[in-house]
Amino acid sequence: MSEQVYTYSQFAPGLWVIEEKGVRCFLAEGPERAMLVDTGFGGGDLKQTVSQLTDKPVFVVNTHADMDHIGCNGQFGPALMHPAEFDRYHSGAKGAGLEALPLWEGHILNLGNWNFEVLLIPGHTPGSVALMDWKNRLLIGGDSVQAGNIFLFGPGRNLPAYLASLEKLAALEKQIDTVLPSHGPLPLKGDCLPALLQAARDLQAGRLEGRQPDRDLPALLYQTPAAGFYYGRR
């Protein structure tokens, strides 16, 4: 079943991209253990797919607790996520009854060849995080940093918080060569961050014109060259 649901490719030595119907997971392998960032929609046997890529013990980190990022958490052990995501996680069908462990800002996820620092970036959700490997100049951005369409409507979404998070990330632009987003084109460069920040500022200032989206959502789509935003109400 998994071969019909998931495709994967090696992005760098010890780093794989796993695709599932428009959402991505990332697998980083060290000498002794491996980290799986997000688990997709839950459409297949992700654990079996991961076992084809690594024989190391695997732990899961969630960039946030939206349903398309936690779908196969139950196939692994307790997931690490920011505690601001616990309510979202446990109140949904995908996370109900599963254990979550706290992941704090500044925590270092040390794999040996990969060392990711947790950056708290609320806005898309209250506890969204990005993972920054300073040595490899690589950022895993979740849904918050992408060139696709970003959800900024509904419970837990907060445009002012999102702007503050982008200001935090844009200040790091010169230290980031590569951004790996969960949706949309991959990879992105670090210079996507100031462009995304400006687009979000234009959204907040009312300088963008919304249109009805192609999908059935209670929001308008505000499209910019940097990204699109599902925002407001229609």
CSV table of C-alpha atoms in Angstrom, one decimal:
chain,number,residue,atom,x,y,z
A,1,MET,CA,0.0,0.0,0.0
A,2,SER,CA,2.8,2.4,0.9
A,3,GLU,CA,4.4,2.4,-2.5
A,4,GLN,CA,1.1,3.7,-3.9
A,5,VAL,CA,0.8,6.5,-1.4
A,6,TYR,CA,4.4,7.7,-0.8
A,7,THR,CA,7.2,8.7,-3.1
A,8,TYR,CA,10.6,9.7,-1.8
A,9,SER,CA,14.0,11.1,-2.9
A,10,GLN,CA,17.3,11.9,-1.2
A,11,PHE,CA,17.8,15.6,-0.9
A,12,ALA,CA,21.3,15.4,0.7
A,13,PRO,CA,23.3,12.7,2.4
A,14,GLY,CA,21.2,11.5,5.3
A,15,LEU,CA,18.2,13.7,4.4
A,16,TRP,CA,15.1,12.4,2.5
A,17,VAL,CA,12.0,14.1,1.3
A,18,ILE,CA,8.8,11.9,1.5
A,19,GLU,CA,5.8,13.1,-0.6
A,20,GLU,CA,2.1,12.3,0.0
A,21,LYS,CA,-0.6,14.0,-2.1
A,22,GLY,CA,0.7,17.6,-1.8
A,23,VAL,CA,2.3,17.4,1.7
A,24,ARG,CA,5.8,16.5,2.6
A,25,CYS,CA,7.6,14.7,5.5
A,26,PHE,CA,11.4,14.9,6.0
A,27,LEU,CA,13.6,12.2,7.3
A,28,ALA,CA,17.0,13.1,8.7
A,29,GLU,CA,19.3,10.3,9.7
A,30,GLY,CA,22.3,10.4,12.0
A,31,PRO,CA,24.7,7.6,13.1
A,32,GLU,CA,22.5,6.4,15.9
A,33,ARG,CA,19.0,7.7,15.3
A,34,ALA,CA,16.8,9.3,12.8
A,35,MET,CA,14.2,12.1,13.0
A,36,LEU,CA,11.0,12.2,11.0
A,37,VAL,CA,9.5,15.6,10.6
A,38,ASP,CA,5.7,15.3,10.3
A,39,THR,CA,3.8,12.2,9.2
A,40,GLY,CA,1.4,13.4,6.4
A,41,PHE,CA,-2.3,12.7,6.0
A,42,GLY,CA,-2.2,9.1,7.2
A,43,GLY,CA,-3.0,7.5,3.9
A,44,GLY,CA,-0.6,4.6,4.1
A,45,ASP,CA,2.0,2.7,6.0
A,46,LEU,CA,4.6,5.5,6.5
A,47,LYS,CA,6.5,3.4,9.0
A,48,GLN,CA,7.2,0.8,6.3
A,49,THR,CA,8.3,3.4,3.9
A,50,VAL,CA,10.7,5.0,6.4
A,51,SER,CA,12.1,1.5,7.2
A,52,GLN,CA,13.3,1.4,3.6
A,53,LEU,CA,15.4,4.5,4.1
A,54,THR,CA,16.8,3.9,7.6
A,55,ASP,CA,17.4,1.1,10.0
A,56,LYS,CA,18.0,3.6,12.9
A,57,PRO,CA,15.4,4.2,15.7
A,58,VAL,CA,13.1,6.9,14.5
A,59,PHE,CA,11.5,9.7,16.6
A,60,VAL,CA,8.8,12.1,15.3
A,61,VAL,CA,8.8,15.9,15.4
A,62,ASN,CA,5.6,17.8,14.3
A,63,THR,CA,6.0,21.3,12.9
A,64,HIS,CA,2.4,21.8,14.0
A,65,ALA,CA,-0.7,19.7,14.6
A,66,ASP,CA,-2.8,20.2,11.5
A,67,MET,CA,-4.3,16.9,10.2
A,68,ASP,CA,-2.1,16.7,7.2
A,69,HIS,CA,1.0,16.7,9.4
A,70,ILE,CA,0.1,14.1,12.1
A,71,GLY,CA,-1.8,11.4,10.1
A,72,CYS,CA,0.7,8.6,10.8
A,73,ASN,CA,1.9,9.7,14.3
A,74,GLY,CA,0.2,6.6,15.7
A,75,GLN,CA,2.6,4.3,13.7
A,76,PHE,CA,5.5,5.7,15.7
A,77,GLY,CA,6.2,6.5,19.4
A,78,PRO,CA,5.2,9.7,21.1
A,79,ALA,CA,5.6,12.8,18.9
A,80,LEU,CA,7.5,15.9,19.9
A,81,MET,CA,5.6,19.2,19.3
A,82,HIS,CA,5.3,22.6,21.0
A,83,PRO,CA,2.8,22.4,23.9
A,84,ALA,CA,0.7,25.2,22.3
A,85,GLU,CA,-0.3,22.5,19.8
A,86,PHE,CA,-1.4,19.9,22.4
A,87,ASP,CA,-5.1,21.0,22.4
A,88,ARG,CA,-5.3,21.1,18.6
A,89,TYR,CA,-3.6,17.7,18.5
A,90,HIS,CA,-5.7,15.9,21.1
A,91,SER,CA,-9.0,17.4,20.0
A,92,GLY,CA,-8.7,16.0,16.5
A,93,ALA,CA,-9.3,12.4,15.3
A,94,LYS,CA,-5.7,11.9,14.3
A,95,GLY,CA,-4.2,12.8,17.6
A,96,ALA,CA,-6.9,11.7,20.1
A,97,GLY,CA,-5.5,9.2,22.6
A,98,LEU,CA,-1.9,9.6,21.4
A,99,GLU,CA,1.0,10.8,23.6
A,100,ALA,CA,2.7,14.1,22.8
A,101,LEU,CA,5.9,15.3,24.4
A,102,PRO,CA,6.9,19.0,24.7
A,103,LEU,CA,9.3,20.6,22.3
A,104,TRP,CA,10.5,24.0,23.3
A,105,GLU,CA,12.1,27.0,21.6
A,106,GLY,CA,15.8,26.6,21.5
A,107,HIS,CA,15.8,22.8,21.9
A,108,ILE,CA,18.6,21.2,19.9
A,109,LEU,CA,17.7,18.0,18.0
A,110,ASN,CA,21.1,16.5,17.8
A,111,LEU,CA,21.6,13.7,15.2
A,112,GLY,CA,25.3,14.0,14.8
A,113,ASN,CA,25.6,15.1,11.2
A,114,TRP,CA,22.4,17.1,11.5
A,115,ASN,CA,21.7,19.4,14.4
A,116,PHE,CA,18.4,21.3,14.3
A,117,GLU,CA,17.4,24.1,16.6
A,118,VAL,CA,13.7,24.6,17.3
A,119,LEU,CA,12.4,28.1,16.4
A,120,LEU,CA,8.9,29.0,17.6
A,121,ILE,CA,7.0,30.7,14.8
A,122,PRO,CA,3.3,31.1,15.8
A,123,GLY,CA,0.7,32.5,13.4
A,124,HIS,CA,-0.3,29.6,11.1
A,125,THR,CA,-1.0,27.8,14.3
A,126,PRO,CA,-0.2,28.8,17.9
A,127,GLY,CA,2.7,26.4,18.3
A,128,SER,CA,4.1,26.2,14.8
A,129,VAL,CA,7.9,25.6,14.8
A,130,ALA,CA,10.7,25.7,12.2
A,131,LEU,CA,13.8,23.6,12.5
A,132,MET,CA,17.2,25.3,11.7
A,133,ASP,CA,20.5,23.5,11.1
A,134,TRP,CA,23.0,26.4,11.4
A,135,LYS,CA,26.0,24.4,10.1
A,136,ASN,CA,24.2,23.2,7.0
A,137,ARG,CA,22.4,26.6,6.6
A,138,LEU,CA,19.1,24.7,6.1
A,139,LEU,CA,15.6,25.6,7.5
A,140,ILE,CA,12.6,23.2,7.6
A,141,GLY,CA,9.8,25.7,7.5
A,142,GLY,CA,6.6,23.6,7.9
A,143,ASP,CA,3.5,25.4,6.4
A,144,SER,CA,4.6,28.9,7.6
A,145,VAL,CA,7.4,29.3,5.0
A,146,GLN,CA,6.4,28.2,1.6
A,147,ALA,CA,5.5,29.5,-1.9
A,148,GLY,CA,2.2,27.8,-1.9
A,149,ASN,CA,-1.1,28.9,-0.2
A,150,ILE,CA,-0.9,29.4,3.5
A,151,PHE,CA,-4.0,29.0,5.8
A,152,LEU,CA,-4.5,32.2,7.9
A,153,PHE,CA,-8.2,31.8,8.8
A,154,GLY,CA,-10.0,29.8,11.4
A,155,PRO,CA,-9.3,28.9,15.0
A,156,GLY,CA,-5.7,29.4,16.1
A,157,ARG,CA,-4.6,31.4,13.0
A,158,ASN,CA,-3.3,34.8,13.8
A,159,LEU,CA,-1.9,37.2,11.2
A,160,PRO,CA,-0.1,39.6,13.6
A,161,ALA,CA,1.6,36.6,15.2
A,162,TYR,CA,2.5,35.3,11.8
A,163,LEU,CA,4.0,38.7,10.9
A,164,ALA,CA,6.1,38.7,14.0
A,165,SER,CA,7.4,35.2,13.2
A,166,LEU,CA,8.3,36.2,9.7
A,167,GLU,CA,10.2,39.2,11.0
A,168,LYS,CA,12.1,36.8,13.3
A,169,LEU,CA,13.0,34.5,10.3
A,170,ALA,CA,13.7,37.3,7.8
A,171,ALA,CA,16.4,38.6,10.2
A,172,LEU,CA,18.1,35.2,9.7
A,173,GLU,CA,18.1,35.4,5.9
A,174,LYS,CA,21.9,35.7,5.5
A,175,GLN,CA,22.3,32.5,7.5
A,176,ILE,CA,19.9,30.4,5.4
A,177,ASP,CA,20.8,29.0,2.0
A,178,THR,CA,18.0,26.5,1.7
A,179,VAL,CA,14.4,26.3,2.9
A,180,LEU,CA,12.4,23.0,2.8
A,181,PRO,CA,8.7,23.7,2.9
A,182,SER,CA,5.9,21.3,3.6
A,183,HIS,CA,3.9,22.4,0.5
A,184,GLY,CA,4.6,24.0,-2.8
A,185,PRO,CA,7.9,24.3,-4.7
A,186,LEU,CA,11.0,22.8,-3.2
A,187,PRO,CA,13.6,23.9,-2.3
A,188,LEU,CA,13.4,27.6,-1.7
A,189,LYS,CA,16.2,30.0,-1.0
A,190,GLY,CA,16.7,32.1,2.1
A,191,ASP,CA,15.7,35.3,0.2
A,192,CYS,CA,12.2,34.0,0.1
A,193,LEU,CA,11.8,35.2,3.7
A,194,PRO,CA,11.9,39.0,3.2
A,195,ALA,CA,9.6,38.6,0.2
A,196,LEU,CA,7.1,36.5,2.2
A,197,LEU,CA,7.3,39.0,5.0
A,198,GLN,CA,6.5,41.9,2.7
A,199,ALA,CA,3.5,39.9,1.2
A,200,ALA,CA,2.1,39.3,4.7
A,201,ARG,CA,2.5,43.0,5.5
A,202,ASP,CA,0.6,43.9,2.3
A,203,LEU,CA,-2.1,41.5,3.4
A,204,GLN,CA,-2.4,43.1,6.8
A,205,ALA,CA,-2.4,46.6,5.3
A,206,GLY,CA,-5.3,45.7,2.9
A,207,ARG,CA,-3.1,46.2,-0.2
A,208,LEU,CA,-4.0,42.8,-1.7
A,209,GLU,CA,-7.2,41.9,-3.5
A,210,GLY,CA,-8.9,38.6,-2.5
A,211,ARG,CA,-10.7,36.3,-4.8
A,212,GLN,CA,-12.9,33.2,-4.3
A,213,PRO,CA,-10.6,30.2,-4.1
A,214,ASP,CA,-10.9,27.1,-6.3
A,215,ARG,CA,-11.6,25.0,-3.2
A,216,ASP,CA,-14.6,25.2,-0.9
A,217,LEU,CA,-13.2,27.4,2.0
A,218,PRO,CA,-14.8,30.1,4.1
A,219,ALA,CA,-12.0,32.5,3.1
A,220,LEU,CA,-10.7,34.5,0.2
A,221,LEU,CA,-7.4,33.7,-1.5
A,222,TYR,CA,-4.9,36.6,-1.6
A,223,GLN,CA,-2.3,35.8,-4.2
A,224,THR,CA,1.2,37.3,-4.3
A,225,PRO,CA,4.4,36.4,-6.1
A,226,ALA,CA,5.8,35.1,-2.8
A,227,ALA,CA,2.8,33.0,-1.7
A,228,GLY,CA,-0.9,32.9,-1.4
A,229,PHE,CA,-2.9,33.5,1.8
A,230,TYR,CA,-6.3,32.0,2.6
A,231,TYR,CA,-7.6,34.8,4.9
A,232,GLY,CA,-10.7,36.5,6.1
A,233,ARG,CA,-14.2,35.5,5.2
A,234,ARG,CA,-16.2,35.4,2.0
